[in-house]
Short mmCIF file of C-alpha atoms and ligand atoms in Angstrom, two decimals:
data_model
loop_
_atom_site.label_atom_id
_atom_site.label_comp_id
_atom_site.label_asym_id
_atom_site.label_seq_id
_atom_site.Cartn_x
_atom_site.Cartn_y
_atom_site.Cartn_z
CA MET A 1 0.00 0.00 0.00
CA ALA A 2 1.20 3.52 -0.77
CA VAL A 3 2.63 5.70 2.00
CA ARG A 4 -0.10 8.28 2.70
CA VAL A 5 1.50 11.70 3.10
CA GLY A 6 -0.04 14.80 4.70
CA VAL A 7 1.47 18.12 3.60
CA ILE A 8 1.57 21.17 5.88
CA GLY A 9 2.24 24.25 3.77
CA ALA A 10 0.99 24.61 0.19
CA GLY A 11 3.30 27.40 -0.94
CA TRP A 12 5.60 27.09 -3.89
CA ILE A 13 7.89 24.35 -2.57
CA GLY A 14 4.97 22.47 -0.98
CA GLN A 15 3.13 22.38 -4.30
CA ASP A 16 6.27 21.22 -6.09
CA HIS A 17 6.72 18.34 -3.61
CA ILE A 18 3.01 17.40 -3.88
CA ARG A 19 3.48 17.14 -7.65
CA ARG A 20 6.69 15.16 -7.14
CA LEU A 21 5.08 12.70 -4.70
CA THR A 22 2.11 12.27 -7.04
CA GLU A 23 3.76 12.12 -10.47
CA THR A 24 7.41 11.20 -10.03
CA VAL A 25 7.82 9.04 -6.95
CA THR A 26 6.12 5.66 -6.86
CA GLY A 27 4.68 4.31 -3.62
CA ALA A 28 3.35 7.62 -2.25
CA GLN A 29 -0.05 9.27 -2.17
CA VAL A 30 -0.83 12.77 -0.88
CA THR A 31 -4.02 12.37 1.16
CA ALA A 32 -4.19 15.67 3.07
CA VAL A 33 -3.00 19.25 2.56
CA THR A 34 -3.28 22.18 4.92
CA ASP A 35 -2.07 25.78 4.78
CA ILE A 36 -2.60 29.00 6.69
CA ASP A 37 -4.26 30.16 3.45
CA ALA A 38 -7.25 27.77 3.22
CA ALA A 39 -8.00 28.64 -0.41
CA ARG A 40 -4.44 27.79 -1.42
CA ALA A 41 -4.63 24.48 0.46
CA GLY A 42 -7.95 23.73 -1.23
CA GLU A 43 -6.53 24.29 -4.71
CA ALA A 44 -3.42 22.20 -4.08
CA ALA A 45 -5.49 19.41 -2.49
CA ALA A 46 -8.08 19.38 -5.27
CA ARG A 47 -5.38 18.77 -7.89
CA VAL A 48 -4.49 15.44 -6.26
CA GLY A 49 -7.83 14.47 -4.68
CA ALA A 50 -6.65 15.12 -1.10
CA ARG A 51 -8.61 16.33 1.95
CA VAL A 52 -8.08 19.71 3.65
CA PRO A 53 -7.85 19.32 7.45
CA ALA A 54 -8.35 22.50 9.49
CA ASP A 55 -4.72 22.79 10.61
CA GLY A 56 -1.41 21.00 11.10
CA GLY A 57 -2.50 19.38 14.38
CA GLU A 58 -5.59 17.82 12.81
CA LEU A 59 -3.59 16.68 9.77
CA ILE A 60 -0.90 14.98 11.90
CA ALA A 61 -3.52 13.15 13.98
CA ALA A 62 -5.52 11.95 10.96
CA ASP A 63 -5.90 8.20 10.35
CA ASP A 64 -5.30 8.61 6.62
CA VAL A 65 -1.87 10.24 7.19
CA ASP A 66 1.09 7.84 7.65
CA ALA A 67 3.84 10.44 7.22
CA VAL A 68 4.06 14.23 7.37
CA LEU A 69 5.76 16.71 5.05
CA VAL A 70 6.39 20.16 6.54
CA THR A 71 6.82 22.93 3.96
CA SER A 72 5.27 25.80 5.91
CA TRP A 73 6.98 29.01 7.04
CA GLY A 74 10.26 28.31 8.92
CA PRO A 75 9.16 29.58 12.38
CA THR A 76 6.28 27.05 12.40
CA HIS A 77 8.47 24.01 11.66
CA ALA A 78 9.38 23.09 15.25
CA GLU A 79 5.77 22.86 16.40
CA HIS A 80 4.75 20.56 13.53
CA VAL A 81 7.82 18.35 13.80
CA LEU A 82 7.36 17.94 17.57
CA ASN A 83 3.67 17.08 17.05
CA ALA A 84 4.58 14.47 14.45
CA ILE A 85 7.15 12.88 16.80
CA ALA A 86 4.54 12.84 19.60
CA ALA A 87 2.20 11.01 17.20
CA GLY A 88 5.01 8.56 16.30
CA LYS A 89 4.81 9.52 12.59
CA PRO A 90 7.78 10.01 10.20
CA VAL A 91 8.22 13.66 9.29
CA PHE A 92 10.14 15.25 6.44
CA CYS A 93 10.85 18.92 7.19
CA GLU A 94 12.14 21.43 4.65
CA LYS A 95 15.03 23.55 5.90
CA PRO A 96 15.38 24.95 8.49
CA LEU A 97 14.46 22.21 10.97
CA ALA A 98 13.78 25.09 13.37
CA THR A 99 14.94 28.69 13.46
CA THR A 100 16.62 28.44 16.88
CA ALA A 101 19.17 25.96 18.24
CA GLU A 102 16.98 25.50 21.35
CA ASP A 103 14.01 24.32 19.28
CA CYS A 104 16.26 22.01 17.24
CA LEU A 105 17.53 20.46 20.48
CA LYS A 106 13.95 19.92 21.69
CA ILE A 107 13.32 17.96 18.49
CA VAL A 108 16.54 15.97 18.92
CA GLU A 109 15.58 15.10 22.50
CA ALA A 110 12.01 14.14 21.56
CA GLU A 111 13.27 11.88 18.79
CA MET A 112 15.85 10.20 21.04
CA ALA A 113 13.13 9.64 23.66
CA HIS A 114 11.01 8.01 20.95
CA GLY A 115 13.97 5.69 20.37
CA ARG A 116 13.90 5.57 16.59
CA ARG A 117 14.56 8.08 13.82
CA LEU A 118 11.43 9.79 12.51
CA VAL A 119 12.82 13.10 11.24
CA GLN A 120 14.48 13.90 7.93
CA VAL A 121 15.54 17.44 6.96
CA GLY A 122 15.30 18.63 3.35
CA PHE A 123 18.93 19.26 2.50
CA MET A 124 18.72 17.99 -1.07
CA ARG A 125 22.32 18.56 -2.13
CA ARG A 126 23.37 15.26 -0.54
CA TYR A 127 21.29 13.61 -3.30
CA ASP A 128 22.90 15.48 -6.19
CA THR A 129 24.94 13.16 -8.42
CA GLY A 130 27.88 15.58 -8.61
CA TYR A 131 28.11 16.02 -4.84
CA ARG A 132 27.86 12.24 -4.39
CA GLN A 133 30.77 11.79 -6.82
CA LEU A 134 32.74 14.42 -4.93
CA LYS A 135 32.14 12.58 -1.67
CA GLN A 136 33.20 9.24 -3.17
CA VAL A 137 36.52 10.73 -4.27
CA ILE A 138 37.15 12.39 -0.90
CA ASP A 139 36.22 9.21 1.02
CA SER A 140 38.43 7.06 -1.23
CA GLY A 141 41.52 9.01 -0.11
CA ARG A 142 42.57 9.72 -3.73
CA ILE A 143 43.26 13.40 -3.06
CA GLY A 144 44.65 12.77 0.43
CA GLU A 145 43.32 14.57 3.48
CA PRO A 146 41.19 17.63 2.57
CA LEU A 147 42.82 20.94 3.55
CA ILE A 148 40.87 23.75 1.86
CA VAL A 149 37.45 24.06 0.20
CA HIS A 150 36.55 26.90 -2.19
CA CYS A 151 32.82 27.36 -2.79
CA ALA A 152 30.53 29.77 -4.59
CA HIS A 153 26.74 29.99 -4.35
CA ARG A 154 25.34 32.45 -6.88
CA ASN A 155 21.73 33.31 -7.66
CA PRO A 156 20.91 35.61 -10.60
CA THR A 157 18.68 37.93 -8.53
CA VAL A 158 16.61 37.90 -5.34
CA PRO A 159 13.36 39.73 -4.46
CA GLN A 160 13.28 42.85 -2.29
CA SER A 161 12.09 40.74 0.67
CA TYR A 162 15.48 38.95 0.77
CA THR A 163 17.58 40.28 3.68
CA SER A 164 21.31 40.23 4.44
CA ASP A 165 20.70 37.60 7.17
CA MET A 166 19.13 35.29 4.58
CA ALA A 167 22.49 34.97 2.83
CA ALA A 168 23.43 32.70 5.75
CA LEU A 169 20.03 31.37 6.88
CA ASP A 170 18.54 30.60 3.50
CA THR A 171 21.38 30.37 1.00
CA ALA A 172 24.70 29.38 2.66
CA VAL A 173 22.85 26.87 4.85
CA HIS A 174 23.02 24.43 1.91
CA GLU A 175 26.84 24.58 1.85
CA ILE A 176 26.92 24.38 5.65
CA ASP A 177 25.06 21.07 5.52
CA VAL A 178 26.72 19.57 2.48
CA LEU A 179 30.25 20.47 3.65
CA ARG A 180 29.75 18.85 7.08
CA TRP A 181 28.64 15.73 5.20
CA LEU A 182 31.32 15.85 2.50
CA LEU A 183 34.15 16.32 4.96
CA ASP A 184 32.65 14.28 7.81
CA ASP A 185 33.71 17.19 9.99
CA GLU A 186 32.11 19.88 12.15
CA ILE A 187 32.27 23.65 11.62
CA ILE A 188 33.71 25.29 14.74
CA SER A 189 34.00 28.94 13.75
CA THR A 190 32.59 31.36 11.22
CA GLN A 191 33.42 34.82 9.91
CA VAL A 192 31.94 37.07 7.22
CA ILE A 193 33.71 39.59 5.00
CA THR A 194 31.66 42.03 2.94
CA PRO A 195 33.41 43.17 -0.22
CA ARG A 196 32.30 46.15 -2.30
CA ALA A 197 28.53 45.74 -2.78
CA THR A 198 27.12 45.24 -6.24
CA SER A 199 25.04 48.16 -7.50
CA LYS A 200 22.55 45.59 -8.86
CA ARG A 201 20.84 44.96 -5.53
CA PHE A 202 18.22 46.50 -3.27
CA GLU A 203 19.87 49.15 -1.09
CA HIS A 204 19.32 47.29 2.23
CA LEU A 205 21.23 44.18 1.12
CA LYS A 206 24.90 43.26 1.72
CA ASP A 207 25.75 41.40 -1.47
CA PRO A 208 28.08 39.65 -2.14
CA GLN A 209 29.33 38.19 1.14
CA ILE A 210 32.37 35.98 1.73
CA MET A 211 31.97 33.46 4.53
CA LEU A 212 34.96 31.77 6.10
CA PHE A 213 34.45 28.57 8.07
CA GLU A 214 36.93 26.55 10.10
CA THR A 215 36.32 22.88 10.87
CA ALA A 216 37.29 20.78 13.89
CA LYS A 217 39.99 19.04 11.79
CA GLY A 218 41.39 22.44 10.72
CA VAL A 219 40.02 22.58 7.16
CA ARG A 220 39.39 26.15 5.98
CA ILE A 221 36.38 26.86 3.76
CA ASP A 222 35.73 30.04 1.81
CA LEU A 223 32.23 30.54 0.45
CA GLU A 224 31.19 33.36 -1.84
CA VAL A 225 27.45 34.03 -1.57
CA PHE A 226 26.40 36.34 -4.39
CA VAL A 227 22.66 36.45 -4.87
CA ASN A 228 22.45 39.15 -7.55
CA CYS A 229 25.19 37.86 -9.84
CA GLN A 230 22.91 38.43 -12.88
CA TYR A 231 24.34 35.74 -15.14
CA GLY A 232 22.78 32.54 -13.79
CA TYR A 233 22.42 30.05 -10.93
CA ASP A 234 25.90 28.79 -10.33
CA ILE A 235 27.11 26.39 -7.64
CA GLN A 236 30.85 25.72 -7.36
CA CYS A 237 32.78 23.57 -4.92
CA GLU A 238 36.45 22.61 -5.11
CA THR A 239 38.14 20.58 -2.39
CA VAL A 240 41.93 20.78 -2.21
CA GLY A 241 43.65 17.85 -0.55
CA GLU A 242 47.23 16.87 0.25
CA GLU A 243 47.65 15.04 -3.06
CA GLY A 244 45.17 16.60 -5.46
CA LEU A 245 41.87 18.32 -5.78
CA VAL A 246 38.32 17.43 -6.76
CA ARG A 247 35.78 19.79 -8.28
CA LEU A 248 31.97 19.63 -8.42
CA PRO A 249 30.97 19.08 -12.06
CA ASP A 250 28.73 21.63 -13.76
CA PRO A 251 25.38 20.15 -14.84
CA ALA A 252 25.65 18.39 -18.20
CA ALA A 253 24.95 20.78 -21.06
CA VAL A 254 25.54 20.55 -24.78
CA GLY A 255 28.32 22.65 -26.27
CA VAL A 256 27.13 24.88 -29.09
CA ARG A 257 29.50 26.23 -31.71
CA THR A 258 28.16 28.99 -33.89
CA ALA A 259 29.16 32.45 -35.10
CA ALA A 260 32.79 31.85 -34.08
CA ARG A 261 31.77 31.11 -30.48
CA HIS A 262 31.65 27.94 -28.36
CA SER A 263 29.06 28.18 -25.58
CA THR A 264 27.29 26.04 -22.98
CA GLU A 265 24.16 27.05 -21.11
CA VAL A 266 24.30 28.16 -17.46
CA LEU A 267 21.09 27.32 -15.56
CA THR A 268 19.12 30.16 -14.04
CA ASP A 269 17.43 28.68 -10.97
CA TRP A 270 17.86 26.13 -8.21
CA VAL A 271 14.68 24.32 -9.19
CA GLY A 272 16.28 23.19 -12.43
CA ARG A 273 19.76 22.74 -10.96
CA PHE A 274 18.60 20.41 -8.19
CA ARG A 275 15.47 18.85 -9.76
CA ASP A 276 16.99 15.37 -9.93
CA ALA A 277 18.36 15.71 -6.40
CA PHE A 278 14.87 16.55 -5.07
CA ASP A 279 13.43 13.54 -6.91
CA THR A 280 16.08 11.18 -5.53
CA GLU A 281 15.65 12.62 -2.03
CA PHE A 282 11.92 11.83 -2.00
CA ARG A 283 12.37 8.45 -3.72
CA GLU A 284 14.82 7.35 -1.03
CA TRP A 285 12.59 8.71 1.75
CA ILE A 286 9.51 6.84 0.48
CA THR A 287 11.55 3.66 -0.13
CA ALA A 288 12.74 3.67 3.50
CA LEU A 289 9.24 4.29 4.86
CA THR A 290 7.70 1.60 2.63
CA ALA A 291 10.22 -0.91 4.01
CA GLY A 292 9.39 0.20 7.57
CA ASP A 293 12.98 1.46 7.96
CA GLU A 294 14.24 4.66 9.53
CA PRO A 295 14.87 7.49 7.05
CA THR A 296 18.52 7.61 6.01
CA GLY A 297 18.87 11.26 4.91
CA PRO A 298 19.91 14.38 6.86
CA SER A 299 18.87 13.89 10.47
CA ALA A 300 17.46 16.12 13.20
CA TRP A 301 21.06 16.41 14.41
CA ASP A 302 22.12 17.71 11.00
CA GLY A 303 19.23 20.18 11.20
CA TYR A 304 20.51 21.34 14.61
CA ALA A 305 24.09 21.72 13.37
CA ALA A 306 23.00 23.72 10.30
CA THR A 307 20.90 26.08 12.42
CA VAL A 308 23.74 26.61 14.92
CA VAL A 309 26.25 27.45 12.17
CA SER A 310 23.91 29.62 10.09
CA ASN A 311 22.80 31.61 13.15
CA ALA A 312 26.45 32.04 14.21
CA THR A 313 27.22 33.28 10.69
CA VAL A 314 24.54 35.96 10.99
CA ALA A 315 26.07 37.01 14.33
CA ALA A 316 29.52 37.04 12.72
CA ARG A 317 28.41 39.42 9.97
CA GLN A 318 26.54 41.68 12.34
CA SER A 319 29.46 41.91 14.79
CA GLY A 320 32.32 41.78 12.29
CA ARG A 321 33.97 39.15 14.51
CA VAL A 322 34.98 35.50 14.27
CA ILE A 323 32.28 33.57 16.14
CA GLY A 324 32.71 30.10 17.65
CA THR A 325 29.77 27.82 16.89
CA ASP A 326 29.58 26.35 20.39
CA MET A 327 27.91 23.16 19.20
CA LYS A 328 26.90 20.43 21.66
CA PRO A 329 28.67 17.07 21.25
CA ARG A 330 26.81 14.72 18.89
CA PRO A 331 24.83 12.10 20.85
CA GLY A 332 25.65 8.44 20.11
CA PHE A 333 22.10 8.03 18.77
CA TYR A 334 23.14 10.07 15.70
CA ALA A 335 26.62 8.58 15.24
CA THR A 336 25.45 6.27 12.45
CA ARG A 337 22.31 8.11 11.47
CA GLY A 338 21.95 10.75 8.73
CA LEU A 339 24.92 9.53 6.71
CA VAL A 340 23.45 9.52 3.19
C1 ISE B 401 16.60 29.21 -1.54
O1 ISE B 401 15.82 29.15 -0.38
C2 ISE B 401 17.25 27.90 -1.81
O2 ISE B 401 17.01 26.93 -1.13
C3 ISE B 401 18.20 27.88 -2.93
O3 ISE B 401 18.82 26.64 -3.08
C4 ISE B 401 19.23 28.95 -2.76
O4 ISE B 401 20.06 28.98 -3.89
C5 ISE B 401 18.59 30.31 -2.58
O5 ISE B 401 19.59 31.27 -2.40
C6 ISE B 401 17.66 30.29 -1.39
O6 ISE B 401 17.04 31.55 -1.25
#
C-alpha cells in the first residue's frame, strides 16, 4: 500500500513536492493538505484528490496520514515536527528544521526519547549526483586529506524581501550542511567579510558576502554568496587535498559552436539545478518508509548543526567578529544516522 503523506504548507515548494510525490515518486499518495491560506490548500489538495484538514494538528492526527511533510513558514516548523514525533509519525521537514538551536535540540531530545529516527531534513544537495561523486573521491583518499574548500553559491537575482541575514540562513545553509557531510567534519567557527557591494541589488542588502568557516579538523572553507550575480544560478565547490583536488561538475549541457563562439548554457534557478536531487531525495525517503525502515537522509542532528552554524554566521556578519559555533557534542544516537 502507498505511503499516505499529509502536507503542511501549500506554498511554492509544498506544491512542487506534492506534484513530485504524485507524479514522479512511486509508492506515495498525498491524502491531506493544509495551509494558513485555506484557499491555497484547497486548490493544491483538489489537484491530487486530497482532503483539507483544518490545521497541522488535525492533519498529523488523521488516520489517513502515515507520514508528514512540513513545507510551511520556517518559524512554524518546530511545532509541527514535535507534534509528528509525539504522534510517532515520520516527518520530512524542509530547511530549516527550526529557526533556533533551542528548538532544534527539543526535536533531537524528543526523537531520542522516541527511540527511533522519525525526522528527515530537506537538504537535497546530498542527493545530487555531482556532490555524491565528490564525496566518493574524498572518502576514497585519492586526493589525500582535505585541507581547503573553495565554494561559490550564486543566484541571478533575489526579491526585495530577501535580507542580508538570509544569505546565511537561506542560502549558505546548503553549503553548511553539504560540507559537514562531504568532509565528515564539524564547523567550529565562522566569519563574514563584505566586499564592495554590487550596484545591482536592493539598497538594504549586503551582497556579495564571503563566509569563512573553520572545521574541527582544521580545514578552511571560503564561500562566496552572491545572490544578484545576474548571469545565472551557479554552484561551485572545489576541495583541495594533500595530493590533489576534486571539483563539483557543472550540470551536463551541450556545447554549441556557432558564429565563431563555443558556448554552454548556465542554468538560471535552483529548481532546475537540483530537480533530480529533489526527486532522488523523495524516492529514497519513500523507499525507506515503505520498508518500515528509519529514514537515512539528513537527520534532526544535521538540522541542529546547520541552524547553529547559520545563526552564528549571521552574528559574525553583524558583529564583524569571528564567532565560535559552540555546538553540543553529537549524541551516540546520531553517530550512524543521517549519513546519506
Ligand atoms: C533558496 O531558499 C534555496 O534553497 C536555494 O537553493 C538557494 O540557492 C537560494 O539562495 C535560497 O534563497
